[in-house]
Amino acid sequence: MSSPPFPPSSHDRLLGCLIGGALGDAIGLFTEFLPKAESAQLYGSTPSLSLLPPGSHPLATPNMKAMHMDRHRGMFSPGSWTDDTDQSLLILLSWLRSGGTTLDPKDFAQRLKVWCREGLRALARPPLGLGRTVGASVHAPGWLEDPIGIAREKWESTGRVVAPNGAVMRTAIIGCLCYQDKDGVSGLDRAFFASMQLGATTHADPRCLVSCAIVSGIIVAIMRGELASEQDVRGIVTAALAFLEARPEFPDKLSENHRAELEQLYVWPSSLDQLALDERKSIGYTYKCLGSAMWALRKALEWRANGQVPDRDMFERIITDITMEGGDADTNAVVAGAIVGCYLGVQGLCYRWAVGLGEGERAGGETVGLREWLTQKGEAACVLLGISEMPAATYDPTTDHDTLLYGAEDAVALTDKEMDDMMWGKVMAGMAQRMGHADDPKYNQPVPRHSAKSKNGDCTIM
């Protein structure tokens, strides 16, 4: 197999981050919420996972493993990502709508509020996977007016112990959007601030905020071609910790214990086993998600340091290894996929997985391929950042109706009946078909409009 160009361009790295995260998310769904042992029973110890249905494509060979269907996985359409990527796209769409000028927490909050009820309207995607921490903030009175303040109040009401991964899962794209120096502020500081600010709209714990800063900072360094070693990674971690400590906008600081835990266990893990990613009481802990992404980055950097040329199998091997650990696998893999995808560039992604991404539906019923849609939005971002590889390319956010709050021109909020008929009815019908229960009456029952992604334990609620 031929190797992709390395190092990739900034353009290819942005697309690699965006699409790589979505692929990690879609593959991670294979084992989300499953123990490691059960994952191996279902797929084998070293499987070749496929988003393509068996026999549907020349790349879908008999030795490949399709997704096991149960009531959780059956709710997602074929080749689909989850809430993790949806919420990252809310950030991107907000930034695109601004013409690439700002990441506004209140605009993001408005979009997240709509998503929690109606999903990603630009692609008619239902809000599958709404986490408790996100839901508790979003549905609280006054949240739209003061999202950061209300989220902090909600965190304090838990005893200041909840530190889930629902903020870090969506933050990698910020590193791509903020990597350039601007108005005398370094790209690293811009990304630190934006990622902490947007993270704080739902997740106030400083462990969540520093996780966001580290991930966005890693992406900044990769985009700038400034990350090649463990020393570089640890430098970003140190800078993120110092940034959180110094900024009065973020009054809650890491305890010495939480700082030591981060630096000793999660910054540069040598194996996935030491992270215990399927440990039920803590599968959604923000540090575990961060740690799995850092392990993925370590593997990519070690291969490069050992003189190996990155190939298109590297991405697949790393994401498969994380997926087969089970636990909150989609969230662990979405962050790892974004980081490794950025490092390798879009041409270094697993082509077979990219082909397997499914379809969405625009307003008016137009079908669009998810990979093509992601590429369009990534190319738009590249134009605004001045890194497009198409010299004549232009982008006008005022004509991109996907960036509107409800995803289409003149669109308004759906009524409850429209939600039941147009969205949740389709979810249940699709699940029944995928599980072979199309004629079973129980699959014709409506599902809750706020499908929770519940995880047991103080530190595991998204």
Short mmCIF file of C-alpha atoms in Angstrom, two decimals:
data_model
loop_
_atom_site.label_atom_id
_atom_site.label_comp_id
_atom_site.label_asym_id
_atom_site.label_seq_id
_atom_site.Cartn_x
_atom_site.Cartn_y
_atom_site.Cartn_z
CA MET A 1 0.00 0.00 0.00
CA SER A 2 1.42 3.42 -0.95
CA SER A 3 2.17 5.88 1.82
CA PRO A 4 0.46 9.27 2.03
CA PRO A 5 2.63 12.41 1.78
CA PHE A 6 4.33 13.32 5.06
CA PRO A 7 4.37 15.82 6.57
CA PRO A 8 0.94 16.81 5.29
CA SER A 9 -0.06 20.39 4.53
CA SER A 10 -2.07 22.49 6.97
CA HIS A 11 -5.06 22.01 4.67
CA ASP A 12 -4.73 18.23 4.79
CA ARG A 13 -4.23 18.30 8.53
CA LEU A 14 -7.42 20.26 9.14
CA LEU A 15 -9.42 17.84 7.00
CA GLY A 16 -7.66 14.94 8.71
CA CYS A 17 -8.67 16.27 12.12
CA LEU A 18 -12.30 16.82 11.12
CA ILE A 19 -12.87 13.56 9.25
CA GLY A 20 -10.53 11.53 11.46
CA GLY A 21 -12.56 12.45 14.52
CA ALA A 22 -15.80 11.46 12.81
CA LEU A 23 -14.31 8.11 11.77
CA GLY A 24 -13.07 7.43 15.29
CA ASP A 25 -16.52 8.23 16.61
CA ALA A 26 -18.27 5.94 14.11
CA ILE A 27 -15.88 3.05 14.77
CA GLY A 28 -15.91 3.56 18.53
CA LEU A 29 -19.68 3.04 18.50
CA PHE A 30 -18.98 -0.65 17.76
CA THR A 31 -18.09 -1.20 21.44
CA GLU A 32 -19.51 1.83 23.26
CA PHE A 33 -20.60 0.82 26.79
CA LEU A 34 -19.30 -2.74 26.35
CA PRO A 35 -16.66 -4.39 28.56
CA LYS A 36 -13.38 -5.23 26.86
CA ALA A 37 -14.01 -8.97 27.20
CA GLU A 38 -17.43 -8.76 25.57
CA SER A 39 -16.02 -6.63 22.76
CA ALA A 40 -13.51 -9.38 21.97
CA GLN A 41 -16.25 -12.02 22.07
CA LEU A 42 -18.31 -10.07 19.55
CA TYR A 43 -15.59 -9.04 17.11
CA GLY A 44 -12.47 -11.09 17.87
CA SER A 45 -9.27 -9.90 19.49
CA THR A 46 -7.80 -8.11 16.44
CA PRO A 47 -10.72 -7.52 14.09
CA SER A 48 -10.96 -5.67 10.83
CA LEU A 49 -13.97 -3.46 11.54
CA SER A 50 -16.13 -2.21 8.69
CA LEU A 51 -18.71 0.56 8.38
CA LEU A 52 -19.82 -0.96 5.08
CA PRO A 53 -22.57 -3.60 5.20
CA PRO A 54 -21.31 -7.06 4.18
CA GLY A 55 -21.22 -7.46 0.40
CA SER A 56 -22.27 -3.87 -0.25
CA HIS A 57 -18.94 -2.70 -1.66
CA PRO A 58 -15.76 -4.29 -3.05
CA LEU A 59 -13.97 -3.14 0.12
CA ALA A 60 -16.49 -4.97 2.34
CA THR A 61 -14.80 -8.36 2.22
CA PRO A 62 -16.09 -11.42 4.13
CA ASN A 63 -13.32 -11.30 6.76
CA MET A 64 -14.47 -7.90 8.00
CA LYS A 65 -16.67 -7.38 11.02
CA ALA A 66 -19.83 -5.32 10.73
CA MET A 67 -21.32 -3.61 13.76
CA HIS A 68 -23.12 -5.83 16.27
CA MET A 69 -26.74 -4.72 16.51
CA ASP A 70 -28.52 -4.14 19.81
CA ARG A 71 -31.00 -1.52 20.99
CA HIS A 72 -28.23 1.03 21.52
CA ARG A 73 -26.29 0.60 18.28
CA GLY A 74 -29.47 -0.06 16.32
CA MET A 75 -30.65 3.51 16.87
CA PHE A 76 -27.85 4.88 14.69
CA SER A 77 -28.12 4.84 10.90
CA PRO A 78 -25.39 2.92 9.00
CA GLY A 79 -22.01 4.63 8.88
CA SER A 80 -23.08 7.24 11.39
CA TRP A 81 -21.19 9.12 14.06
CA THR A 82 -22.66 10.06 17.45
CA ASP A 83 -23.29 13.15 19.58
CA ASP A 84 -19.54 13.64 20.02
CA THR A 85 -19.02 14.68 16.40
CA ASP A 86 -22.34 16.51 16.24
CA GLN A 87 -21.28 18.83 19.05
CA SER A 88 -17.88 19.42 17.47
CA LEU A 89 -19.71 20.41 14.30
CA LEU A 90 -21.79 22.92 16.25
CA ILE A 91 -18.52 24.67 17.08
CA LEU A 92 -17.37 24.59 13.46
CA LEU A 93 -20.72 25.84 12.12
CA SER A 94 -20.76 28.68 14.65
CA TRP A 95 -17.26 29.73 13.60
CA LEU A 96 -18.11 29.49 9.90
CA ARG A 97 -21.22 31.62 10.41
CA SER A 98 -19.05 34.33 11.96
CA GLY A 99 -16.92 34.38 8.84
CA GLY A 100 -14.09 32.77 10.76
CA THR A 101 -13.79 35.68 13.17
CA THR A 102 -14.93 34.34 16.53
CA LEU A 103 -15.93 31.42 18.72
CA ASP A 104 -18.77 32.85 20.78
CA PRO A 105 -19.86 30.82 23.83
CA LYS A 106 -23.39 32.21 23.68
CA ASP A 107 -23.80 31.36 20.00
CA PHE A 108 -22.52 27.86 20.72
CA ALA A 109 -24.95 27.65 23.63
CA GLN A 110 -27.87 28.53 21.36
CA ARG A 111 -26.84 25.83 18.92
CA LEU A 112 -26.37 23.26 21.67
CA LYS A 113 -29.80 24.11 23.07
CA VAL A 114 -31.37 23.42 19.67
CA TRP A 115 -29.30 20.25 19.27
CA CYS A 116 -30.44 18.87 22.63
CA ARG A 117 -34.04 18.94 21.41
CA GLU A 118 -33.80 18.60 17.64
CA GLY A 119 -30.35 17.26 16.82
CA LEU A 120 -28.16 18.49 13.98
CA ARG A 121 -30.82 20.01 11.76
CA ALA A 122 -28.45 20.63 8.83
CA LEU A 123 -28.26 16.84 8.36
CA ALA A 124 -31.57 15.84 10.01
CA ARG A 125 -29.65 13.92 12.67
CA PRO A 126 -31.52 13.22 15.93
CA PRO A 127 -29.86 14.08 19.27
CA LEU A 128 -28.84 10.56 20.20
CA GLY A 129 -26.57 10.49 23.23
CA LEU A 130 -27.48 13.58 25.23
CA GLY A 131 -25.40 13.31 28.40
CA ARG A 132 -26.59 14.18 31.88
CA THR A 133 -24.06 16.91 32.54
CA VAL A 134 -24.84 18.63 29.25
CA GLY A 135 -28.58 18.19 29.75
CA ALA A 136 -28.49 19.47 33.33
CA SER A 137 -26.89 22.72 32.20
CA VAL A 138 -28.74 23.23 28.94
CA HIS A 139 -32.18 22.72 30.48
CA ALA A 140 -31.48 24.91 33.52
CA PRO A 141 -33.27 28.29 33.71
CA GLY A 142 -31.07 31.15 32.55
CA TRP A 143 -28.48 28.98 30.83
CA LEU A 144 -28.67 30.74 27.46
CA GLU A 145 -28.04 34.09 29.14
CA ASP A 146 -25.13 32.84 31.28
CA PRO A 147 -24.05 29.37 30.16
CA ILE A 148 -20.70 29.41 31.96
CA GLY A 149 -22.18 30.66 35.23
CA ILE A 150 -25.08 28.21 35.23
CA ALA A 151 -22.81 25.28 34.34
CA ARG A 152 -20.60 26.17 37.28
CA GLU A 153 -23.61 26.28 39.60
CA LYS A 154 -24.66 22.83 38.40
CA TRP A 155 -21.15 21.49 38.99
CA GLU A 156 -21.06 22.95 42.48
CA SER A 157 -24.40 21.29 43.26
CA THR A 158 -22.75 17.90 42.62
CA GLY A 159 -20.13 18.54 45.29
CA ARG A 160 -17.57 19.69 42.68
CA VAL A 161 -16.63 16.11 41.86
CA VAL A 162 -18.13 15.48 38.40
CA ALA A 163 -15.44 15.59 35.67
CA PRO A 164 -16.82 13.84 32.58
CA ASN A 165 -15.63 13.79 28.99
CA GLY A 166 -18.51 15.65 27.31
CA ALA A 167 -16.44 18.80 26.78
CA VAL A 168 -13.13 17.34 25.65
CA MET A 169 -14.91 15.16 23.08
CA ARG A 170 -15.86 18.20 20.99
CA THR A 171 -12.79 20.39 21.39
CA ALA A 172 -10.15 19.22 18.87
CA ILE A 173 -11.55 21.30 16.01
CA ILE A 174 -10.86 24.45 18.03
CA GLY A 175 -7.13 23.84 17.64
CA CYS A 176 -7.53 23.92 13.86
CA LEU A 177 -9.58 27.10 13.91
CA CYS A 178 -7.27 28.98 16.31
CA TYR A 179 -3.79 27.72 15.41
CA GLN A 180 -2.66 30.95 13.76
CA ASP A 181 -1.32 33.89 15.77
CA LYS A 182 -3.73 36.81 15.68
CA ASP A 183 -3.76 40.35 17.08
CA GLY A 184 -0.63 39.72 19.09
CA VAL A 185 -1.99 36.54 20.70
CA SER A 186 -0.31 33.22 19.98
CA GLY A 187 -2.28 30.43 18.38
CA LEU A 188 -1.66 28.30 21.45
CA ASP A 189 -3.13 30.86 23.85
CA ARG A 190 -6.06 31.50 21.50
CA ALA A 191 -6.86 27.79 21.45
CA PHE A 192 -6.42 27.41 25.21
CA PHE A 193 -8.84 30.25 25.90
CA ALA A 194 -11.48 29.27 23.34
CA SER A 195 -11.47 25.60 24.29
CA MET A 196 -11.75 26.34 28.01
CA GLN A 197 -14.47 28.91 27.42
CA LEU A 198 -16.60 26.64 25.25
CA GLY A 199 -15.91 23.70 27.53
CA ALA A 200 -17.05 25.72 30.53
CA THR A 201 -20.49 26.27 29.00
CA THR A 202 -21.36 22.77 30.23
CA HIS A 203 -18.37 21.39 32.18
CA ALA A 204 -16.92 23.56 34.94
CA ASP A 205 -14.51 21.15 36.61
CA PRO A 206 -10.91 22.29 36.01
CA ARG A 207 -9.98 18.73 34.98
CA CYS A 208 -12.43 19.09 32.10
CA LEU A 209 -11.08 22.51 31.15
CA VAL A 210 -7.43 21.50 31.19
CA SER A 211 -8.31 18.39 29.14
CA CYS A 212 -9.88 20.67 26.53
CA ALA A 213 -6.85 22.96 26.54
CA ILE A 214 -4.37 20.11 26.14
CA VAL A 215 -6.25 18.55 23.21
CA SER A 216 -6.67 21.87 21.41
CA GLY A 217 -3.04 22.75 22.14
CA ILE A 218 -1.83 19.45 20.70
CA ILE A 219 -3.79 20.20 17.53
CA VAL A 220 -2.29 23.70 17.34
CA ALA A 221 1.23 22.29 17.56
CA ILE A 222 0.50 19.68 14.89
CA MET A 223 -1.06 22.26 12.57
CA ARG A 224 2.05 24.43 12.96
CA GLY A 225 4.45 21.53 12.44
CA GLU A 226 5.82 21.96 15.96
CA LEU A 227 5.12 18.58 17.53
CA ALA A 228 7.56 15.71 17.15
CA SER A 229 8.41 14.33 20.59
CA GLU A 230 7.32 13.57 24.14
CA GLN A 231 9.12 16.75 25.20
CA ASP A 232 6.91 18.79 22.86
CA VAL A 233 3.79 17.14 24.28
CA ARG A 234 4.82 17.75 27.88
CA GLY A 235 5.58 21.36 27.02
CA ILE A 236 1.99 21.83 25.85
CA VAL A 237 0.65 20.19 29.01
CA THR A 238 2.77 22.50 31.16
CA ALA A 239 1.59 25.52 29.19
CA ALA A 240 -2.07 24.48 29.52
CA LEU A 241 -1.73 24.04 33.28
CA ALA A 242 -0.06 27.43 33.60
CA PHE A 243 -2.74 29.08 31.45
CA LEU A 244 -5.56 27.71 33.63
CA GLU A 245 -3.73 28.79 36.77
CA ALA A 246 -3.15 32.33 35.50
CA ARG A 247 -6.52 33.23 33.99
CA PRO A 248 -9.09 34.82 36.33
CA GLU A 249 -11.89 33.91 33.90
CA PHE A 250 -11.52 30.35 35.17
CA PRO A 251 -11.57 30.67 38.98
CA ASP A 252 -11.47 26.96 39.82
CA LYS A 253 -7.96 25.53 39.68
CA LEU A 254 -6.62 21.99 39.71
CA SER A 255 -5.85 20.50 43.09
CA GLU A 256 -2.35 19.15 43.62
CA ASN A 257 -3.76 15.61 43.58
CA HIS A 258 -5.57 16.12 40.28
CA ARG A 259 -2.50 17.71 38.73
CA ALA A 260 -0.29 14.84 39.86
CA GLU A 261 -2.86 12.31 38.61
CA LEU A 262 -2.81 13.95 35.19
CA GLU A 263 0.96 14.18 34.87
CA GLN A 264 1.74 10.73 36.25
CA LEU A 265 -0.99 8.61 34.66
CA TYR A 266 -2.51 10.28 31.63
CA VAL A 267 -0.01 12.52 29.82
CA TRP A 268 2.14 9.80 28.23
CA PRO A 269 0.65 6.35 28.93
CA SER A 270 2.70 3.43 27.65
CA SER A 271 -0.28 1.11 27.19
CA LEU A 272 -4.05 1.17 27.02
CA ASP A 273 -4.23 -1.47 29.75
CA GLN A 274 -3.05 0.99 32.38
CA LEU A 275 -5.99 3.28 31.57
CA ALA A 276 -8.65 0.62 32.34
CA LEU A 277 -10.97 2.25 29.82
CA ASP A 278 -13.83 -0.19 30.47
CA GLU A 279 -13.81 0.25 34.26
CA ARG A 280 -17.54 0.73 34.73
CA LYS A 281 -17.48 3.34 37.47
CA SER A 282 -15.27 5.70 35.48
CA ILE A 283 -15.65 5.03 31.77
CA GLY A 284 -16.56 8.65 31.06
CA TYR A 285 -13.83 10.33 33.12
CA THR A 286 -12.27 13.20 31.17
CA TYR A 287 -8.72 12.12 32.01
CA LYS A 288 -9.36 8.64 30.60
CA CYS A 289 -10.47 10.10 27.29
CA LEU A 290 -7.46 12.41 27.28
CA GLY A 291 -5.15 9.52 28.20
CA SER A 292 -6.34 7.31 25.36
CA ALA A 293 -5.76 10.17 22.90
CA MET A 294 -2.27 10.74 24.29
CA TRP A 295 -1.53 7.04 23.92
CA ALA A 296 -2.64 7.26 20.29
CA LEU A 297 -0.40 10.25 19.68
CA ARG A 298 2.50 8.47 21.37
CA LYS A 299 2.10 5.48 19.04
CA ALA A 300 2.09 7.72 15.97
CA LEU A 301 5.14 9.67 17.12
CA GLU A 302 7.05 6.51 18.06
CA TRP A 303 6.47 4.97 14.65
CA ARG A 304 7.76 8.14 13.05
CA ALA A 305 10.77 8.34 15.41
CA ASN A 306 11.65 4.73 14.58
CA GLY A 307 11.98 5.65 10.93
CA GLN A 308 8.69 4.11 9.85
CA VAL A 309 6.79 5.97 7.16
CA PRO A 310 3.20 6.62 8.27
CA ASP A 311 0.86 4.53 6.14
CA ARG A 312 -2.87 4.29 5.75
CA ASP A 313 -3.00 1.31 8.10
CA MET A 314 -1.65 3.28 11.05
CA PHE A 315 -4.88 5.17 11.65
CA GLU A 316 -6.93 1.98 11.45
CA ARG A 317 -4.67 0.11 13.87
CA ILE A 318 -4.70 2.85 16.50
CA ILE A 319 -8.45 3.45 16.42
CA THR A 320 -9.23 -0.27 16.38
CA ASP A 321 -7.02 -0.82 19.44
CA ILE A 322 -8.83 1.92 21.37
CA THR A 323 -12.23 0.66 20.23
CA MET A 324 -11.51 -2.86 21.39
CA GLU A 325 -10.89 -1.60 24.93
CA GLY A 326 -14.64 -0.94 25.19
CA GLY A 327 -16.00 1.52 27.73
CA ASP A 328 -16.86 4.94 26.33
CA ALA A 329 -15.15 3.88 23.13
CA ASP A 330 -16.73 6.38 20.75
CA THR A 331 -15.63 9.33 22.86
CA ASN A 332 -12.14 7.94 23.39
CA ALA A 333 -11.81 7.26 19.67
CA VAL A 334 -13.24 10.58 18.49
CA VAL A 335 -10.49 12.53 20.27
CA ALA A 336 -7.78 10.06 19.30
CA GLY A 337 -9.06 10.04 15.71
CA ALA A 338 -8.96 13.83 15.51
CA ILE A 339 -5.40 14.02 16.86
CA VAL A 340 -3.96 11.16 14.81
CA GLY A 341 -5.95 12.29 11.77
CA CYS A 342 -4.46 15.76 12.10
CA TYR A 343 -0.96 14.31 12.47
CA LEU A 344 -1.29 12.03 9.42
CA GLY A 345 -3.44 14.33 7.30
CA VAL A 346 -6.61 13.41 5.46
CA GLN A 347 -4.74 11.19 3.01
CA GLY A 348 -3.48 9.08 5.90
CA LEU A 349 -6.96 8.10 7.09
CA CYS A 350 -8.43 4.64 6.58
CA TYR A 351 -10.00 4.93 3.13
CA ARG A 352 -12.28 1.96 3.67
CA TRP A 353 -13.77 3.61 6.75
CA ALA A 354 -14.13 6.97 5.01
CA VAL A 355 -16.06 5.31 2.17
CA GLY A 356 -18.28 3.70 4.79
CA LEU A 357 -19.56 6.94 6.29
CA GLY A 358 -23.28 7.10 5.64
CA GLU A 359 -25.71 9.76 4.50
CA GLY A 360 -27.54 12.73 5.94
CA GLU A 361 -30.59 14.61 4.78
CA ARG A 362 -30.73 18.32 4.07
CA ALA A 363 -33.83 20.45 4.30
CA GLY A 364 -36.26 19.48 1.57
CA GLY A 365 -35.19 15.85 1.66
CA GLU A 366 -31.95 16.14 -0.34
CA THR A 367 -29.56 13.31 0.53
CA VAL A 368 -25.90 14.13 1.09
CA GLY A 369 -22.95 11.88 1.84
CA LEU A 370 -21.52 12.54 5.30
CA ARG A 371 -17.92 12.40 4.08
CA GLU A 372 -18.68 14.85 1.29
CA TRP A 373 -20.48 17.18 3.69
CA LEU A 374 -17.59 17.12 6.17
CA THR A 375 -15.15 17.82 3.35
CA GLN A 376 -17.21 20.81 2.21
CA LYS A 377 -17.20 22.32 5.69
CA GLY A 378 -13.51 21.60 6.13
CA GLU A 379 -12.72 23.24 2.80
CA ALA A 380 -14.78 26.26 3.84
CA ALA A 381 -12.72 26.56 7.02
CA CYS A 382 -9.53 26.33 4.98
CA VAL A 383 -10.68 29.20 2.76
CA LEU A 384 -11.36 31.42 5.77
CA LEU A 385 -7.99 30.49 7.30
CA GLY A 386 -6.15 31.18 4.05
CA ILE A 387 -4.85 27.62 3.69
CA SER A 388 -7.08 26.37 0.88
CA GLU A 389 -5.28 24.43 -1.84
CA MET A 390 -7.76 25.65 -4.45
CA PRO A 391 -6.50 29.15 -5.36
CA ALA A 392 -9.82 30.32 -6.77
CA ALA A 393 -11.91 28.95 -3.90
CA THR A 394 -14.25 31.31 -2.10
CA TYR A 395 -16.67 30.91 0.77
CA ASP A 396 -19.59 33.12 1.77
CA PRO A 397 -21.12 32.07 5.11
CA THR A 398 -24.25 34.11 4.43
CA THR A 399 -25.19 31.71 1.63
CA ASP A 400 -24.28 28.56 3.58
CA HIS A 401 -27.63 27.75 5.15
CA ASP A 402 -26.17 24.78 7.01
CA THR A 403 -24.62 27.31 9.37
CA LEU A 404 -28.00 28.77 10.38
CA LEU A 405 -29.38 27.88 13.80
CA TYR A 406 -31.95 25.46 12.37
CA GLY A 407 -29.82 24.35 9.44
CA ALA A 408 -31.87 25.80 6.58
CA GLU A 409 -33.19 29.10 5.27
CA ASP A 410 -36.50 30.08 6.92
CA ALA A 411 -36.41 26.96 9.13
CA VAL A 412 -37.94 27.17 12.60
CA ALA A 413 -38.15 24.90 15.62
CA LEU A 414 -39.93 21.60 15.06
CA THR A 415 -43.20 20.97 16.83
CA ASP A 416 -43.50 18.00 19.15
CA LYS A 417 -45.58 16.19 16.52
CA GLU A 418 -42.96 16.84 13.86
CA MET A 419 -40.32 15.52 16.24
CA ASP A 420 -42.30 12.33 16.81
CA ASP A 421 -43.24 11.79 13.17
CA MET A 422 -40.21 13.05 11.27
CA MET A 423 -37.40 12.19 13.65
CA TRP A 424 -38.12 9.66 16.38
CA GLY A 425 -40.45 7.64 14.18
CA LYS A 426 -37.60 7.24 11.69
CA VAL A 427 -35.21 6.27 14.47
CA MET A 428 -37.48 3.49 15.71
CA ALA A 429 -38.33 2.25 12.22
CA GLY A 430 -34.66 2.15 11.30
CA MET A 431 -33.74 0.32 14.49
CA ALA A 432 -36.46 -2.27 13.90
CA GLN A 433 -35.24 -2.87 10.37
CA ARG A 434 -31.58 -3.13 11.34
CA MET A 435 -32.38 -5.57 14.15
CA GLY A 436 -34.77 -7.64 12.04
CA HIS A 437 -37.83 -6.66 14.07
CA ALA A 438 -39.73 -4.56 11.56
CA ASP A 439 -43.02 -6.29 12.45
CA ASP A 440 -42.54 -6.25 16.24
CA PRO A 441 -45.01 -3.80 17.86
CA LYS A 442 -42.62 -2.88 20.67
CA TYR A 443 -40.29 -1.29 18.12
CA ASN A 444 -43.06 1.03 17.05
CA GLN A 445 -43.12 2.71 20.47
CA PRO A 446 -41.68 6.23 20.60
CA VAL A 447 -38.30 6.73 22.23
CA PRO A 448 -37.67 9.57 24.71
CA ARG A 449 -36.90 12.84 22.99
CA HIS A 450 -33.82 13.22 25.16
CA SER A 451 -32.00 9.92 24.80
CA ALA A 452 -29.47 9.97 27.64
CA LYS A 453 -25.97 8.64 27.36
CA SER A 454 -25.86 7.48 30.95
CA LYS A 455 -22.75 6.31 32.71
CA ASN A 456 -22.64 5.23 36.30
CA GLY A 457 -20.36 6.93 38.79
CA ASP A 458 -19.57 10.43 39.99
CA CYS A 459 -17.03 11.19 37.29
CA THR A 460 -18.71 9.52 34.36
CA ILE A 461 -21.73 11.58 33.39
CA MET A 462 -21.25 13.48 30.17
#
